[in-house]
mmCIF file of C-alpha atoms in Angstrom:
data_model
loop_
_atom_site.group_PDB
_atom_site.id
_atom_site.type_symbol
_atom_site.label_atom_id
_atom_site.label_comp_id
_atom_site.label_asym_id
_atom_site.label_seq_id
_atom_site.Cartn_x
_atom_site.Cartn_y
_atom_site.Cartn_z
ATOM 1 C CA MET C 1 71.050 74.991 -57.750
ATOM 2 C CA PHE C 2 71.182 75.751 -61.485
ATOM 3 C CA SER C 3 68.492 75.075 -64.087
ATOM 4 C CA GLN C 4 69.309 72.718 -66.905
ATOM 5 C CA CYS C 5 71.107 74.255 -69.864
ATOM 6 C CA SER C 6 71.162 72.339 -73.164
ATOM 7 C CA LEU C 7 71.425 72.668 -76.929
ATOM 8 C CA TYR C 8 67.751 71.733 -77.180
ATOM 9 C CA GLN C 9 66.866 74.638 -74.926
ATOM 10 C CA LEU C 10 69.043 76.913 -77.069
ATOM 11 C CA SER C 11 67.343 75.666 -80.239
ATOM 12 C CA SER C 12 63.942 76.428 -78.749
ATOM 13 C CA GLU C 13 65.057 79.929 -77.768
ATOM 14 C CA ILE C 14 66.307 80.555 -81.306
ATOM 15 C CA ASP C 15 62.737 79.935 -82.483
ATOM 16 C CA ASN C 16 61.365 82.249 -79.799
ATOM 17 C CA VAL C 17 63.764 85.077 -80.627
ATOM 18 C CA PHE C 18 63.148 84.832 -84.358
ATOM 19 C CA SER C 19 59.363 84.788 -83.845
ATOM 20 C CA ALA C 20 59.576 87.945 -81.738
ATOM 21 C CA PHE C 21 62.050 89.877 -83.916
ATOM 22 C CA SER C 22 61.770 88.313 -87.385
ATOM 23 C CA GLN C 23 61.548 91.726 -89.082
ATOM 24 C CA GLN C 24 65.052 92.555 -87.861
ATOM 25 C CA TYR C 25 66.659 89.615 -89.674
ATOM 26 C CA PRO C 26 67.450 89.488 -93.415
ATOM 27 C CA PHE C 27 66.517 85.793 -93.681
ATOM 28 C CA GLY C 28 63.545 83.506 -93.175
ATOM 29 C CA GLU C 29 62.493 80.239 -91.558
ATOM 30 C CA GLU C 30 64.651 78.121 -93.862
ATOM 31 C CA LYS C 31 67.832 79.825 -92.649
ATOM 32 C CA VAL C 32 66.665 79.550 -89.042
ATOM 33 C CA SER C 33 66.213 75.800 -89.508
ATOM 34 C CA GLU C 34 69.777 75.547 -90.842
ATOM 35 C CA ILE C 35 71.088 77.469 -87.835
ATOM 36 C CA LYS C 36 69.169 75.238 -85.404
ATOM 37 C CA GLN C 37 70.399 72.081 -87.116
ATOM 38 C CA ALA C 38 74.005 73.263 -86.824
ATOM 39 C CA VAL C 39 73.472 74.199 -83.161
ATOM 40 C CA LEU C 40 71.911 70.828 -82.284
ATOM 41 C CA SER C 41 74.687 68.929 -84.054
ATOM 42 C CA GLY C 42 77.347 70.936 -82.239
ATOM 43 C CA THR C 43 78.788 72.222 -85.516
ATOM 44 C CA TYR C 44 77.680 75.855 -85.370
ATOM 45 C CA VAL C 45 80.635 78.222 -85.683
ATOM 46 C CA PHE C 46 80.498 81.955 -85.028
ATOM 47 C CA SER C 47 81.818 84.310 -87.690
ATOM 48 C CA PRO C 48 84.386 87.023 -86.876
ATOM 49 C CA LEU C 49 82.948 90.114 -85.246
ATOM 50 C CA LYS C 50 82.963 93.466 -87.023
ATOM 51 C CA PHE C 51 84.864 96.465 -85.670
ATOM 52 C CA LEU C 52 82.931 99.555 -86.744
ATOM 53 C CA VAL C 53 83.868 103.226 -86.957
ATOM 54 C CA LEU C 54 80.635 105.231 -86.835
ATOM 55 C CA PRO C 55 79.757 108.952 -86.918
ATOM 56 C CA ASN C 56 78.739 110.471 -83.605
ATOM 57 C CA ASP C 57 75.183 111.057 -84.808
ATOM 58 C CA TYR C 58 74.657 107.342 -85.508
ATOM 59 C CA PRO C 59 72.292 105.799 -82.873
ATOM 60 C CA ARG C 60 74.194 104.069 -80.091
ATOM 61 C CA THR C 61 71.254 102.074 -78.754
ATOM 62 C CA ASN C 62 72.187 99.099 -80.952
ATOM 63 C CA PHE C 63 75.349 98.481 -78.964
ATOM 64 C CA PHE C 64 75.961 97.465 -75.354
ATOM 65 C CA HIS C 65 79.317 99.217 -75.141
ATOM 66 C CA VAL C 66 80.903 101.832 -77.397
ATOM 67 C CA PHE C 67 84.079 103.847 -76.993
ATOM 68 C CA SER C 68 85.831 106.844 -78.478
ATOM 69 C CA VAL C 69 89.291 108.413 -78.518
ATOM 70 C CA PRO C 70 90.168 112.125 -78.043
ATOM 71 C CA ASP C 71 92.041 112.314 -81.350
ATOM 72 C CA LEU C 72 88.883 111.368 -83.295
ATOM 73 C CA PRO C 73 86.090 113.441 -81.737
ATOM 74 C CA ASN C 74 83.606 113.007 -84.598
ATOM 75 C CA VAL C 75 83.363 109.198 -84.503
ATOM 76 C CA TYR C 76 82.965 106.337 -82.064
ATOM 77 C CA PHE C 77 83.782 102.633 -82.198
ATOM 78 C CA ALA C 78 81.563 99.587 -81.711
ATOM 79 C CA VAL C 79 81.523 95.815 -82.238
ATOM 80 C CA LEU C 80 78.783 94.088 -84.249
ATOM 81 C CA ALA C 81 77.976 90.446 -85.019
ATOM 82 C CA GLU C 82 76.661 88.928 -88.239
ATOM 83 C CA SER C 83 72.865 88.582 -88.314
ATOM 84 C CA GLU C 84 72.916 84.792 -87.904
ATOM 85 C CA ASP C 85 75.270 85.021 -84.944
ATOM 86 C CA ASN C 86 73.223 87.818 -83.421
ATOM 87 C CA LEU C 87 70.204 85.505 -83.391
ATOM 88 C CA VAL C 88 72.204 82.790 -81.623
ATOM 89 C CA PHE C 89 73.794 85.311 -79.225
ATOM 90 C CA ILE C 90 70.392 86.571 -78.073
ATOM 91 C CA ALA C 91 69.004 83.043 -77.689
ATOM 92 C CA LEU C 92 72.128 81.964 -75.822
ATOM 93 C CA SER C 93 71.830 85.010 -73.571
ATOM 94 C CA ARG C 94 68.304 83.972 -72.625
ATOM 95 C CA VAL C 95 69.379 80.410 -71.859
ATOM 96 C CA LEU C 96 72.283 81.607 -69.719
ATOM 97 C CA SER C 97 70.098 84.133 -67.887
ATOM 98 C CA LEU C 98 67.659 81.404 -66.853
ATOM 99 C CA THR C 99 70.562 79.217 -65.784
ATOM 100 C CA PHE C 100 72.162 81.946 -63.642
ATOM 101 C CA ASP C 101 68.928 83.298 -62.143
ATOM 102 C CA SER C 102 68.660 81.045 -59.094
ATOM 103 C CA TYR C 103 72.343 81.542 -58.292
ATOM 104 C CA SER C 104 72.338 85.334 -58.219
ATOM 105 C CA LEU C 105 72.060 87.239 -54.945
ATOM 106 C CA GLU C 106 69.080 89.399 -54.064
ATOM 107 C CA ASN C 107 71.015 92.612 -54.660
ATOM 108 C CA SER C 108 71.466 91.741 -58.377
ATOM 109 C CA PHE C 109 68.589 93.008 -60.566
ATOM 110 C CA ALA C 110 69.567 92.263 -64.177
ATOM 111 C CA PHE C 111 68.073 89.306 -66.079
ATOM 112 C CA ARG C 112 66.024 88.086 -63.113
ATOM 113 C CA THR C 113 62.606 86.519 -63.707
ATOM 114 C CA ALA C 114 61.237 87.710 -60.343
ATOM 115 C CA LYS C 115 62.733 91.209 -60.508
ATOM 116 C CA GLU C 116 61.611 94.320 -62.385
ATOM 117 C CA GLY C 117 64.891 95.034 -64.075
ATOM 118 C CA ARG C 118 66.162 98.592 -63.928
ATOM 119 C CA LYS C 119 62.852 99.767 -62.438
ATOM 120 C CA GLY C 120 63.294 97.357 -59.537
ATOM 121 C CA PHE C 121 66.933 98.378 -59.221
ATOM 122 C CA TYR C 122 66.100 102.045 -58.655
ATOM 123 C CA GLY C 123 63.000 101.128 -56.667
ATOM 124 C CA GLU C 124 65.156 99.273 -54.157
ATOM 125 C CA VAL C 125 67.323 102.379 -53.719
ATOM 126 C CA LEU C 126 64.224 104.456 -52.949
ATOM 127 C CA LYS C 127 63.288 101.986 -50.198
ATOM 128 C CA TRP C 128 66.474 102.868 -48.315
ATOM 129 C CA GLY C 129 65.082 106.237 -47.340
ATOM 130 C CA GLN C 130 67.437 108.835 -45.891
ATOM 131 C CA VAL C 131 71.121 107.898 -46.007
ATOM 132 C CA GLY C 132 74.359 109.726 -45.359
ATOM 133 C CA MET C 133 75.683 109.351 -48.876
ATOM 134 C CA LEU C 134 74.861 107.555 -52.128
ATOM 135 C CA LEU C 135 77.769 106.302 -54.232
ATOM 136 C CA HIS C 136 77.316 105.352 -57.872
ATOM 137 C CA PHE C 137 79.865 103.192 -59.709
ATOM 138 C CA ASP C 138 80.079 102.160 -63.352
ATOM 139 C CA LEU C 139 82.042 98.934 -63.852
ATOM 140 C CA THR C 140 81.738 98.941 -67.657
ATOM 141 C CA PRO C 141 85.573 98.997 -68.020
ATOM 142 C CA SER C 142 85.536 95.521 -66.436
ATOM 143 C CA LEU C 143 84.176 94.265 -69.754
ATOM 144 C CA ASN C 144 87.585 94.829 -71.344
ATOM 145 C CA THR C 145 89.810 93.803 -68.446
ATOM 146 C CA LEU C 146 88.192 90.843 -66.689
ATOM 147 C CA SER C 147 90.026 87.530 -66.531
ATOM 148 C CA ARG C 148 88.695 85.141 -69.152
ATOM 149 C CA SER C 149 90.205 82.140 -67.398
ATOM 150 C CA ARG C 150 88.449 83.098 -64.159
ATOM 151 C CA LEU C 151 85.129 83.586 -65.943
ATOM 152 C CA LEU C 152 85.420 80.269 -67.794
ATOM 153 C CA ALA C 153 86.312 78.486 -64.554
ATOM 154 C CA LYS C 154 83.180 79.988 -62.992
ATOM 155 C CA LEU C 155 81.059 79.010 -65.993
ATOM 156 C CA GLU C 156 82.188 75.421 -66.527
ATOM 157 C CA PRO C 157 80.482 73.794 -63.507
ATOM 158 C CA VAL C 158 77.315 75.795 -64.208
ATOM 159 C CA LEU C 159 76.885 74.887 -67.875
ATOM 160 C CA ASN C 160 76.057 71.202 -67.567
ATOM 161 C CA ASP C 161 76.035 70.653 -71.352
ATOM 162 C CA PRO C 162 79.662 70.599 -72.614
ATOM 163 C CA SER C 163 78.477 71.736 -76.049
ATOM 164 C CA ILE C 164 77.033 74.935 -74.556
ATOM 165 C CA PHE C 165 80.277 75.547 -72.712
ATOM 166 C CA ARG C 166 82.290 75.088 -75.917
ATOM 167 C CA LEU C 167 80.003 77.495 -77.762
ATOM 168 C CA VAL C 168 80.372 80.140 -75.056
ATOM 169 C CA SER C 169 84.143 79.573 -74.893
ATOM 170 C CA SER C 170 84.444 80.080 -78.654
ATOM 171 C CA PHE C 171 82.833 83.507 -78.289
ATOM 172 C CA PHE C 172 85.888 84.728 -76.360
ATOM 173 C CA GLU C 173 88.234 83.675 -79.146
ATOM 174 C CA LEU C 174 86.495 85.498 -81.992
ATOM 175 C CA PRO C 175 88.581 87.902 -84.051
ATOM 176 C CA ILE C 176 87.244 91.456 -84.251
ATOM 177 C CA LEU C 177 88.025 92.674 -87.758
ATOM 178 C CA ASP C 178 87.770 96.147 -89.246
ATOM 179 C CA GLU C 179 87.074 96.786 -92.926
ATOM 180 C CA ASP C 180 90.795 96.477 -93.713
ATOM 181 C CA GLY C 181 91.048 93.067 -92.057
ATOM 182 C CA ARG C 182 92.941 94.265 -88.979
ATOM 183 C CA ASP C 183 92.185 92.284 -85.836
ATOM 184 C CA TRP C 184 91.179 94.377 -82.793
ATOM 185 C CA SER C 185 90.539 91.460 -80.442
ATOM 186 C CA ALA C 186 92.300 91.262 -77.072
ATOM 187 C CA GLU C 187 93.488 88.531 -74.717
ATOM 188 C CA THR C 188 91.408 89.809 -71.810
ATOM 189 C CA GLY C 189 87.798 90.790 -71.304
ATOM 190 C CA VAL C 190 84.601 89.892 -73.139
ATOM 191 C CA PRO C 191 83.931 90.960 -76.739
ATOM 192 C CA SER C 192 81.386 93.779 -76.434
ATOM 193 C CA ALA C 193 78.917 92.193 -78.854
ATOM 194 C CA GLY C 194 75.459 92.925 -77.553
ATOM 195 C CA LEU C 195 73.362 91.100 -74.988
ATOM 196 C CA LEU C 196 75.634 88.072 -74.613
ATOM 197 C CA ALA C 197 78.501 90.266 -73.392
ATOM 198 C CA CYS C 198 76.109 91.905 -70.940
ATOM 199 C CA VAL C 199 74.900 88.566 -69.509
ATOM 200 C CA LEU C 200 78.440 87.218 -69.154
ATOM 201 C CA LEU C 201 79.676 90.379 -67.434
ATOM 202 C CA ASN C 202 76.688 90.231 -65.095
ATOM 203 C CA PHE C 203 77.540 86.649 -64.120
ATOM 204 C CA TYR C 204 81.221 87.487 -63.650
ATOM 205 C CA LEU C 205 80.393 90.374 -61.300
ATOM 206 C CA ASP C 206 78.408 88.037 -59.068
ATOM 207 C CA SER C 207 81.760 87.346 -57.388
ATOM 208 C CA PHE C 208 82.049 91.076 -56.676
ATOM 209 C CA ASP C 209 78.607 90.998 -55.029
ATOM 210 C CA ARG C 210 79.536 88.129 -52.751
ATOM 211 C CA THR C 211 82.870 89.632 -51.744
ATOM 212 C CA PHE C 212 81.385 93.047 -51.031
ATOM 213 C CA ILE C 213 78.498 91.703 -48.963
ATOM 214 C CA ASN C 214 80.846 89.519 -46.928
ATOM 215 C CA ARG C 215 83.092 92.471 -46.109
ATOM 216 C CA PHE C 216 80.428 95.139 -45.661
ATOM 217 C CA PRO C 217 77.255 93.288 -44.608
ATOM 218 C CA HIS C 218 75.581 96.375 -43.152
ATOM 219 C CA LEU C 219 75.866 98.615 -46.233
ATOM 220 C CA PRO C 220 72.859 98.694 -48.601
ATOM 221 C CA PHE C 221 74.080 97.749 -52.052
ATOM 222 C CA VAL C 222 72.435 96.950 -55.414
ATOM 223 C CA ARG C 223 73.779 96.146 -58.876
ATOM 224 C CA TYR C 224 72.332 96.179 -62.379
ATOM 225 C CA VAL C 225 74.962 94.541 -64.624
ATOM 226 C CA HIS C 226 77.829 97.082 -64.517
ATOM 227 C CA GLU C 227 75.977 99.766 -62.526
ATOM 228 C CA ILE C 228 76.286 99.795 -58.732
ATOM 229 C CA ILE C 229 74.622 101.996 -56.135
ATOM 230 C CA LEU C 230 75.864 101.889 -52.551
ATOM 231 C CA ALA C 231 74.507 103.715 -49.507
ATOM 232 C CA ILE C 232 76.641 104.984 -46.641
ATOM 233 C CA PRO C 233 74.422 105.242 -43.526
ATOM 234 C CA LEU C 234 74.278 108.526 -41.654
ATOM 235 C CA ASN C 235 76.298 107.101 -38.750
ATOM 236 C CA ASN C 236 78.897 105.265 -40.815
ATOM 237 C CA GLN C 237 80.560 107.768 -43.167
ATOM 238 C CA ASP C 238 83.972 107.007 -41.680
ATOM 239 C CA PHE C 239 83.736 103.768 -43.702
ATOM 240 C CA LEU C 240 85.422 105.557 -46.595
ATOM 241 C CA SER C 241 88.636 105.975 -44.605
ATOM 242 C CA ARG C 242 89.035 102.253 -44.031
ATOM 243 C CA ARG C 243 91.584 100.479 -46.173
ATOM 244 C CA SER C 244 89.660 97.470 -47.426
ATOM 245 C CA LYS C 245 90.528 95.972 -50.774
ATOM 246 C CA ILE C 246 87.741 94.288 -52.743
ATOM 247 C CA SER C 247 88.914 91.782 -55.318
#
C-alpha cells in the first residue's frame, strides 16, 4: 500500500531540495555532501530548534504556525530550525509525502501528487453546488495537543526503513530553546518547525478523516492539512443536534 521509504531516497531528495533552493542556504555543495553522508550512515543528528520572539511587522510566511499572547500585543512567537536541519526537514517531508500519498483518502488534498493542492481543495467545494450550510474548521491547535505516541504508532508500520523512523522520532524530542537557553518544548504535539510539522499533522489527521466518513458517510467533507470544510445538505440541518462524538 505504501511506497518505499529509505535513507537513499532521503539523500536524493536532499540534492533535489538544495538544487531548487540553493540561494536560501548559507553553505555549498561540500556541506550538502557532509549532510548526505551523515544521513546515509544513520549518524545525522538534528540541532535544537530556536524559539523566536519577533515583531508583528516581521513576515510570517516563513513559518507554518505562529502564536501570540494578549499581554505582548506587539510581538509574536515562532519556531525555526538551523539551516542544515531545514534542508533535511524539507527533504524528509517530500519523502514522507510520497509514502503517505497512496494511503490518504480522496477527501484529503494536501501533498497529493494527483491533486491540485489548495486549488483542488476549494474546487471540490464548488462542485457541491447549493447546500444548506457550509462549516469551516481550523484544526491548527491539534499541532500542539496531538498524542505523540499515537502518531508514532501510526508511523512505524508505514516507514519501512527503521533509520527513517528513528530520524522522525528524534524530531519530536528536540528542545526548543530561546536566546536565554530556556527550553519551550512540550510533551505533546509536533514541534511547529516548517513543512515537516505540516506533513506529520496531515498524516495524523487521516484518522479523523476515516472516523468522520464512517460516521457521516452522506456529508460532503474535504480537508487540506488542518483546514476542513463540511457541507450540511438542505434536508439534513438537524444533523447538528445529534450527539455524536468524533475522536
